[in-house]
Coordinates of C-alpha atoms in Angstrom, one line a residue:
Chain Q
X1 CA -40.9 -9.8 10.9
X2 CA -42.9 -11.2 13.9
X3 CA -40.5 -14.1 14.6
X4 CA -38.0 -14.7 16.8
X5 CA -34.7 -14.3 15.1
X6 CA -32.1 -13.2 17.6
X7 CA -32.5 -14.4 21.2
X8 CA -29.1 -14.4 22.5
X9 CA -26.0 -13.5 21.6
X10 CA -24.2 -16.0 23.1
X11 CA -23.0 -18.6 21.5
X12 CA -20.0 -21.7 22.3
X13 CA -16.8 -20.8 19.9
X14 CA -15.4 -17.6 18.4
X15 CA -16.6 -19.4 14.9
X16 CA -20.5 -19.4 15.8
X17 CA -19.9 -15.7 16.7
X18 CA -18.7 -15.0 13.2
X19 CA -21.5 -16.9 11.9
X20 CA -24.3 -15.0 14.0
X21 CA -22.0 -11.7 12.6
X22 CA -22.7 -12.2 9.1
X23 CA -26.1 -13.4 10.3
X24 CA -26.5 -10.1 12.0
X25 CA -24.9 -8.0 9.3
X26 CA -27.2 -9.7 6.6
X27 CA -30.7 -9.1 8.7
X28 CA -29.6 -5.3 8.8
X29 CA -29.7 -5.0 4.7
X30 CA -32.9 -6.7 5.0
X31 CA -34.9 -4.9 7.5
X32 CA -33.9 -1.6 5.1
X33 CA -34.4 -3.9 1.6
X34 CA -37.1 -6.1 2.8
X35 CA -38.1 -7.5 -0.8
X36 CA -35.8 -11.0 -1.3
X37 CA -36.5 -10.3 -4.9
X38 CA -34.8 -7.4 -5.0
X39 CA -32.1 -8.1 -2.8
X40 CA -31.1 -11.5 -4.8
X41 CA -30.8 -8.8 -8.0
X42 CA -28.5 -6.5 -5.8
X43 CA -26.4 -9.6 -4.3
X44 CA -25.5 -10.6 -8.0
X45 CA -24.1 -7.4 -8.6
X46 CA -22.2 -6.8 -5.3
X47 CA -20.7 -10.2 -4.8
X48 CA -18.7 -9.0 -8.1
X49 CA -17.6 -5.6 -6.7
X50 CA -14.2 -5.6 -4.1
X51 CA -15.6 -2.3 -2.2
X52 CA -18.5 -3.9 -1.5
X53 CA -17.5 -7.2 -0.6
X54 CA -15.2 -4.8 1.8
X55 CA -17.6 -2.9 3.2
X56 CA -19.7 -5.9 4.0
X57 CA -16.6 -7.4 5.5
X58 CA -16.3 -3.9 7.5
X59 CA -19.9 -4.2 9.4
X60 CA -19.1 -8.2 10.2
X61 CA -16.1 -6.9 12.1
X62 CA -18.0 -4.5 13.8
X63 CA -20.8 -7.2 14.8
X64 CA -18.2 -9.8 15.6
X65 CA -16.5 -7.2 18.3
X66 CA -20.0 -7.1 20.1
X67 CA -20.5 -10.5 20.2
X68 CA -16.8 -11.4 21.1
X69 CA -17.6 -9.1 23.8
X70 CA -20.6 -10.7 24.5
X71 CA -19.2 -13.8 25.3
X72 CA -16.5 -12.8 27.0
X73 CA -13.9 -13.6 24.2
X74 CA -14.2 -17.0 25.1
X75 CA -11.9 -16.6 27.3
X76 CA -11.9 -19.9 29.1
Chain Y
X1 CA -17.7 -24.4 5.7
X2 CA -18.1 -26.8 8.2
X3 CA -14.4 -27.0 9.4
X4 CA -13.3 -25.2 12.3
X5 CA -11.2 -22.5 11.4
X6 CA -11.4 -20.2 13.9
X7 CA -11.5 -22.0 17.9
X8 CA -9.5 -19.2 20.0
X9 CA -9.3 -15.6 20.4
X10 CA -6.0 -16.0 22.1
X11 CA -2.9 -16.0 20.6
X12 CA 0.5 -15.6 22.7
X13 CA 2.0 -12.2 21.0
X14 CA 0.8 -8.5 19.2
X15 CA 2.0 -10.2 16.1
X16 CA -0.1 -13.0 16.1
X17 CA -3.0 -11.4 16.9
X18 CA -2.8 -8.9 14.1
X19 CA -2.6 -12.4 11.4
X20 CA -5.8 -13.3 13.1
X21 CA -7.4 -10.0 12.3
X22 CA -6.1 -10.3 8.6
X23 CA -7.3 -14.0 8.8
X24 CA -10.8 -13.2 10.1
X25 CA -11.3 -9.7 7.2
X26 CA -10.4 -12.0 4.2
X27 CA -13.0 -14.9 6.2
X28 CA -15.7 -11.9 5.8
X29 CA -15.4 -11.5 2.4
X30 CA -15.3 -15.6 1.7
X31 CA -18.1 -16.0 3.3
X32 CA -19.9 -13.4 0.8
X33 CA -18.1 -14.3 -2.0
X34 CA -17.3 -17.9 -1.7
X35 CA -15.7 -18.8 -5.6
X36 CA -12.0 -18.9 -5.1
X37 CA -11.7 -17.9 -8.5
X38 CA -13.7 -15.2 -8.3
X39 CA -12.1 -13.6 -5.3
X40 CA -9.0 -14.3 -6.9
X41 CA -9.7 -12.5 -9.9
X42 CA -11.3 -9.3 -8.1
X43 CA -8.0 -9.3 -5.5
X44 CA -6.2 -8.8 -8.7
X45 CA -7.9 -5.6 -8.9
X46 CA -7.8 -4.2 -5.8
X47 CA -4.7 -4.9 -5.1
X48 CA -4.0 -2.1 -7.2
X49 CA -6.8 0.1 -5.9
X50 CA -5.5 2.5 -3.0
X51 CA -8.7 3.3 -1.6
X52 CA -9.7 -0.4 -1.2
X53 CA -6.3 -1.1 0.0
X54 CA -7.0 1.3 3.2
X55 CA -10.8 0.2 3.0
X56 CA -9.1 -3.7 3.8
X57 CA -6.4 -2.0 6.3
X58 CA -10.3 -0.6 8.0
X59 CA -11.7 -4.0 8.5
X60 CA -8.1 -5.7 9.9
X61 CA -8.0 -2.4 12.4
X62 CA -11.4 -3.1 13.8
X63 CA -10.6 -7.2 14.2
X64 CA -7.6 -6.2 15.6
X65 CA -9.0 -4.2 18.3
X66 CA -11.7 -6.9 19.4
X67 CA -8.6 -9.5 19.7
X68 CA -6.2 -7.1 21.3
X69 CA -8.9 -6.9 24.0
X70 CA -9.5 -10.4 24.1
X71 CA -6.0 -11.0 25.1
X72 CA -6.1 -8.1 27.8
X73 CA -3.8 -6.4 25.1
X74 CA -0.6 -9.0 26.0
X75 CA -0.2 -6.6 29.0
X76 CA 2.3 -9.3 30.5
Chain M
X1 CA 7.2 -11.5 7.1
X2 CA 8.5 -13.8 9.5
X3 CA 10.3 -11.2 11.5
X4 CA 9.1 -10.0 14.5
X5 CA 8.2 -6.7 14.1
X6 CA 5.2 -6.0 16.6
X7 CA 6.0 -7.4 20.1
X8 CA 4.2 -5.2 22.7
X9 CA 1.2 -2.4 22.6
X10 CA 2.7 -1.1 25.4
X11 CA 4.8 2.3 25.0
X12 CA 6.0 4.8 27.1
X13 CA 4.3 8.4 25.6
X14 CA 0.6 8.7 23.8
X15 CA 2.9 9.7 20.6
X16 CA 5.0 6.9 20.7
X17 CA 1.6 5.3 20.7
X18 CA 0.2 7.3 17.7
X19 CA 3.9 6.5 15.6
X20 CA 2.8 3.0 16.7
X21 CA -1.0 3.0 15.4
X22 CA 0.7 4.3 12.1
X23 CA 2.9 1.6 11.6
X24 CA 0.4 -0.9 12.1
X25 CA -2.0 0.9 9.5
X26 CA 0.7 0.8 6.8
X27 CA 1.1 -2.9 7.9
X28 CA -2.0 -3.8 7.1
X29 CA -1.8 -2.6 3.9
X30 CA 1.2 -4.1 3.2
X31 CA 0.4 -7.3 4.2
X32 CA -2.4 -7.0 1.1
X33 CA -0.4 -5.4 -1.3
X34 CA 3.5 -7.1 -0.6
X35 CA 5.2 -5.3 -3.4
X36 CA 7.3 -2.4 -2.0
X37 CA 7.4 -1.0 -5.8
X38 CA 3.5 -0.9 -6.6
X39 CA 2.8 0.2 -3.4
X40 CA 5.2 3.1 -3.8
X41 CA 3.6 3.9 -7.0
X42 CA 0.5 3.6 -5.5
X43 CA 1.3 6.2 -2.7
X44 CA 2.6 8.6 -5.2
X45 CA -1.0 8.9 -6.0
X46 CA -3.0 8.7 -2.3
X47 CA -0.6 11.2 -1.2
X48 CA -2.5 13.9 -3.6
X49 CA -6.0 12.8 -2.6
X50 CA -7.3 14.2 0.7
X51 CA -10.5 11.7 0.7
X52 CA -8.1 8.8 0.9
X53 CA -5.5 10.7 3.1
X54 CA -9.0 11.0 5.5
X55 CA -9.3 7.1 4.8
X56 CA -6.0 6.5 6.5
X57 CA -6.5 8.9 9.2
X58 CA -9.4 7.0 10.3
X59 CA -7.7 3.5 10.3
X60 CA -4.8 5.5 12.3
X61 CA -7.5 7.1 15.0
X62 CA -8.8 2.8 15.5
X63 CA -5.2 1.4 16.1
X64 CA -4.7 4.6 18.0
X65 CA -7.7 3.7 20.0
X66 CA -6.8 -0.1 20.9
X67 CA -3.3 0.6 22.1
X68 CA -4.4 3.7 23.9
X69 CA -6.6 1.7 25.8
X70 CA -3.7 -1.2 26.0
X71 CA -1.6 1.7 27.9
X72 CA -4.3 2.6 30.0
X73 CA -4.8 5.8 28.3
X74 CA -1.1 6.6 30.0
X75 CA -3.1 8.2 33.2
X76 CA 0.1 7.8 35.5
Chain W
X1 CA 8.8 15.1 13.8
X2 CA 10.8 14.3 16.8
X3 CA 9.1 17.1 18.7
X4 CA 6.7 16.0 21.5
X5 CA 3.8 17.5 20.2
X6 CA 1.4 14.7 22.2
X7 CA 2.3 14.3 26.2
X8 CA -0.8 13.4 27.5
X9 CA -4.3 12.6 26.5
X10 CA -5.8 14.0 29.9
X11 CA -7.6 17.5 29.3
X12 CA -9.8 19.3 32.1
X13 CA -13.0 19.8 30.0
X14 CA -14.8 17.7 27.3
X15 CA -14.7 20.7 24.8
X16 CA -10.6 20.4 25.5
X17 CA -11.1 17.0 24.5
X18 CA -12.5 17.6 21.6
X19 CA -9.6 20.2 20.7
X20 CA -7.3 17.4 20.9
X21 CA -9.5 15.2 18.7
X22 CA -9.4 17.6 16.1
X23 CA -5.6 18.0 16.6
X24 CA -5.4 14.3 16.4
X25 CA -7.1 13.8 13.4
X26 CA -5.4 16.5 11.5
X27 CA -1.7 14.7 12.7
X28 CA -2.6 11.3 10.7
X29 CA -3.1 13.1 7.8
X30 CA 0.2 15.6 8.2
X31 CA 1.8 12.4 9.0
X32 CA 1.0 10.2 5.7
X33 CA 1.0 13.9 3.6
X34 CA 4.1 15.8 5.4
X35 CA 4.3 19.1 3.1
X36 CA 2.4 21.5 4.2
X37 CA 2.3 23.1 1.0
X38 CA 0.5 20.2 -0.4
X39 CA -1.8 19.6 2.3
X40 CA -2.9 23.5 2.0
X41 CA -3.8 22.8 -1.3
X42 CA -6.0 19.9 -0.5
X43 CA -7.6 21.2 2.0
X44 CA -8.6 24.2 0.2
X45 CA -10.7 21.3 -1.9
X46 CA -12.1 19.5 0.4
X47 CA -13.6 22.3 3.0
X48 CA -15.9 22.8 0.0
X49 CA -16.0 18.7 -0.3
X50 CA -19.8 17.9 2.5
X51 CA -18.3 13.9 1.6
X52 CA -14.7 14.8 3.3
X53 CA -16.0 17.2 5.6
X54 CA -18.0 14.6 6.7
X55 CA -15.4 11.5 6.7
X56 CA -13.0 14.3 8.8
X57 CA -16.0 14.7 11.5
X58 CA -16.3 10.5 11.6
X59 CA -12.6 10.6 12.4
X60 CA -12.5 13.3 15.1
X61 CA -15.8 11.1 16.7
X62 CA -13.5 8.0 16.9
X63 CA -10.0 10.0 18.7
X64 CA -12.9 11.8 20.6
X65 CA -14.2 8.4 21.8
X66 CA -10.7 7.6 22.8
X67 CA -9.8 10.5 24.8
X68 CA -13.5 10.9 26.1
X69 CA -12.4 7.5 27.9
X70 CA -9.0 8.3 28.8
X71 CA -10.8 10.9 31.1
X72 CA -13.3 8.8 32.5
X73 CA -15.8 10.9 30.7
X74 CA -15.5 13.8 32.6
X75 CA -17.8 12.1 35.2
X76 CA -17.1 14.5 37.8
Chain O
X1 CA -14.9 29.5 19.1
X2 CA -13.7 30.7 22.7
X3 CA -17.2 30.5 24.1
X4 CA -17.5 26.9 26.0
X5 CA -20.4 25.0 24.2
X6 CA -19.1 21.3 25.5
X7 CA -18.8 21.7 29.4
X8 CA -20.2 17.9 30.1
X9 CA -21.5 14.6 28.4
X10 CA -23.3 13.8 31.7
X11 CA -27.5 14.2 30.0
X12 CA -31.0 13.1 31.5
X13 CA -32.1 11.1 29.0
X14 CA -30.7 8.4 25.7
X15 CA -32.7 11.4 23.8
X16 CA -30.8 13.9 25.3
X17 CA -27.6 12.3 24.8
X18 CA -28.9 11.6 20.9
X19 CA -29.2 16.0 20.7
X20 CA -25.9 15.7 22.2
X21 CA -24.5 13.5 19.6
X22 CA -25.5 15.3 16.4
X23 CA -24.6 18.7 18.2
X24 CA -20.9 17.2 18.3
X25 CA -21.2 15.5 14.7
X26 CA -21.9 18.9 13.0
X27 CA -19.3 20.8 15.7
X28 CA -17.3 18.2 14.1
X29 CA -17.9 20.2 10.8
X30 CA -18.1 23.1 11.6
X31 CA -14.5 23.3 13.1
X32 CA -13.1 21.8 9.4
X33 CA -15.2 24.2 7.4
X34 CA -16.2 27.4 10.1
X35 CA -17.7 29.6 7.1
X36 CA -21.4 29.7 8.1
X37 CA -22.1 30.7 4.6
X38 CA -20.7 28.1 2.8
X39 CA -21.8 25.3 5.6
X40 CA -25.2 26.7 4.3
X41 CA -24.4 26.5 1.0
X42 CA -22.9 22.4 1.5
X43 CA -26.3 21.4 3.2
X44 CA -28.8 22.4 0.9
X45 CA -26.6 20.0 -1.3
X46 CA -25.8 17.1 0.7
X47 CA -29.4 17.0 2.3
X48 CA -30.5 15.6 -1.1
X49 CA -28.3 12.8 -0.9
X50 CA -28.5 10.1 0.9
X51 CA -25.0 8.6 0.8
X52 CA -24.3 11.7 2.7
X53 CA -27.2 11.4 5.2
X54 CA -25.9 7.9 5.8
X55 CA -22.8 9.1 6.1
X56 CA -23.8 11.9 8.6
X57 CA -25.7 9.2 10.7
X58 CA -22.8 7.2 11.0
X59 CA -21.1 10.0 12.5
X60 CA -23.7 10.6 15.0
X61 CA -23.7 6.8 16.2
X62 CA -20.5 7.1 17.3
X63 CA -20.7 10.0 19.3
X64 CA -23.9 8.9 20.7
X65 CA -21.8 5.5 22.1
X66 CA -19.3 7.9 24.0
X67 CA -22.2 9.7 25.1
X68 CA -23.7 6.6 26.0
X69 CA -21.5 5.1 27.5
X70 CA -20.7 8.3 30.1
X71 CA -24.1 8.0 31.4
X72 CA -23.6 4.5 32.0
X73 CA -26.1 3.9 29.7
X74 CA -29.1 5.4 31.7
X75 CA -29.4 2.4 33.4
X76 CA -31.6 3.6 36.5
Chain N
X1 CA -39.5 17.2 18.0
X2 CA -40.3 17.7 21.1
X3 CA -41.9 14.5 21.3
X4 CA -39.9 11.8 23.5
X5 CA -39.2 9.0 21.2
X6 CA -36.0 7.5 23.0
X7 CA -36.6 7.2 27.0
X8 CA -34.2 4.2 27.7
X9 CA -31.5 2.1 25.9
X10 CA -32.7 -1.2 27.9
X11 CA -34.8 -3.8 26.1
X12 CA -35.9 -7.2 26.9
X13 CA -34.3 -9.2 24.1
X14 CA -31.6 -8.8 21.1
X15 CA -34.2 -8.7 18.9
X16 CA -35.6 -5.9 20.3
X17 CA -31.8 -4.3 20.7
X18 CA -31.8 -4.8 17.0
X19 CA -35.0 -3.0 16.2
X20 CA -33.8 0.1 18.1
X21 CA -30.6 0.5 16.5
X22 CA -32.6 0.6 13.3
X23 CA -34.9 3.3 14.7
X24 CA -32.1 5.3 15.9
X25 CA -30.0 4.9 12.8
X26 CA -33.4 6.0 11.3
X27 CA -33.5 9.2 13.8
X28 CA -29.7 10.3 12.7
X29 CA -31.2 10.7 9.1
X30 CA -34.4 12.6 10.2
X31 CA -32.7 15.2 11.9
X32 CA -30.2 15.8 9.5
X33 CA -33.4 15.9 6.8
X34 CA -36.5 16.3 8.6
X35 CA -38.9 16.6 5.3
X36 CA -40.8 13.3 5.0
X37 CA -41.3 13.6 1.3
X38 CA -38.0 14.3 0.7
X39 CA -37.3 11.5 2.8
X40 CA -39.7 8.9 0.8
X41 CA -38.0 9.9 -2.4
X42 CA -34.4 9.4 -1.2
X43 CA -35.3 5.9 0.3
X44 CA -36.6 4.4 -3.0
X45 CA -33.5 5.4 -4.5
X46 CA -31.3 3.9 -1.7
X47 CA -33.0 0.8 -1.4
X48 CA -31.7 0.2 -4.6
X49 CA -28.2 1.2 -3.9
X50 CA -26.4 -2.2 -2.1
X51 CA -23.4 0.7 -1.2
X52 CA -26.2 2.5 0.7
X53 CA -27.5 -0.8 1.8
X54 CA -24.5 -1.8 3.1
X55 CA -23.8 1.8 5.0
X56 CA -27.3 1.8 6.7
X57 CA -26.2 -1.5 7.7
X58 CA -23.0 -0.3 9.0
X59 CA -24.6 2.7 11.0
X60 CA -27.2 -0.2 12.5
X61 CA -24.1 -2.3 13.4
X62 CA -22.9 0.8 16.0
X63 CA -26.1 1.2 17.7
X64 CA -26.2 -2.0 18.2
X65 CA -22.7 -2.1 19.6
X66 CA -24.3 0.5 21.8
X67 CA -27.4 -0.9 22.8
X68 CA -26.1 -4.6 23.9
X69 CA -23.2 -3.1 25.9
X70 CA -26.3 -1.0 27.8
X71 CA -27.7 -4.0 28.3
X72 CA -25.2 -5.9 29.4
X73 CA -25.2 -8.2 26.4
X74 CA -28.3 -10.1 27.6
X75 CA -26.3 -12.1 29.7
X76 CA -28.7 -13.8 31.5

């Protein structure tokens, strides 16, 4: 993973940041799982399972409030 | 999802800001799971399910705190 | 819900301020789960089951957090 | 429970601090499971549990972050 | 435990302040469960499983960003 | 481990913000099980686990938190 994924965190509305927070949330399964293979297996059986789904939900929340902070909330 | 659902932090009262968090955990799990029917047949489920329940309550707490901070916690 | 039933963060005592981070943890439940009866029936059971009792304690120690920090941490 | 059992959240030392954590996290459970019979009983299970022991030290880290704040960290 | 083992957060180095942080997550523990002998017991288990050593590491980041966050981040 | 593996929180880019929190979620495991083999054998199991997935990704999420606040969030 040479490439440049993630240069800034900061980003124009509130929506983008949620965007770049599942983006975020998503890239730390994958450094752990890198094989897509596998991972499109596991994602077939999660996206059926509530807790998951939840605990996905759980680490975009915790990404989002880094990035809201980021940005300043957007204040203005 | 191209339409803007989410353009402000800021909302004028406590109240308001804790719809936002519930708004922004169920957008976290849409995003993963995006079938409407799907999601409604697995809220079915754990809407019955304590320990989701609480896991749900989790997500809306930590939303809740980034937008309490983004509105300097409706200090006045 | 269109009462008004969270106006302010802002409260005189740090235990006025934990009473408050455990209303809003049962809030966020109920806003999921609207039924007053299933979610009686459903506390009969989460009352007996110290991992989800923990479960809740942690969602009450993040509201706890966020209007703790709203009051200033009531330094004075 | 209309004793004040929580005046302050200032505490001379960091080890204080992390008395009152403890203390903290051990109210939101009294609070959702009030008998103390009951909660005897379940804690006799779950001091043998590493899974709750370890779900009770992540909610003492959280009230510890809180109150670690509320005393400017101890800085000096 | 009347001996003081927490007297400040204030450490040299991030690496310090990361000893620091698993010190409190097991103090964390140990305060819940104080029976060295059946701690001992709990960790040959829970070593062998990593939803525990996750679990465990989630407890650590926490403290390490109240740590981090009282050394202003060893900034210079 | 003596070794110094962790002499400053500040890095040039989120990227490299992001690589960190993965090394030190990493770290919270090794010195809670220090064996490599051990180690190797747990990690093919969890990499199969999207629960586990999810919780390393959760752990990754508060380092991060960590590491952009130290860093000022890359402002600029």
């Amino acid at each position: 993973m040479t490439d440049a994924w993630l240069t800034s965190l900061i980003v124009p509305t509130p929506q983008d940041g949620f965007d770049l927070a599942v983006k975020l949330s998503r890239m730390g399964v994958k450094l752990t799982q890198p094989s897509d293979e596998i991972r499109g297996k596991l994602r077939a059986a999660y996206e059926q399972d509530t807790a998951q789904l939840i605990a996905v939900s759980q680490v975009i929340a915790v990404y989002f409030q880094t990035i809201a902070a980021a940005n300043n909330y957007w204040r203005s």
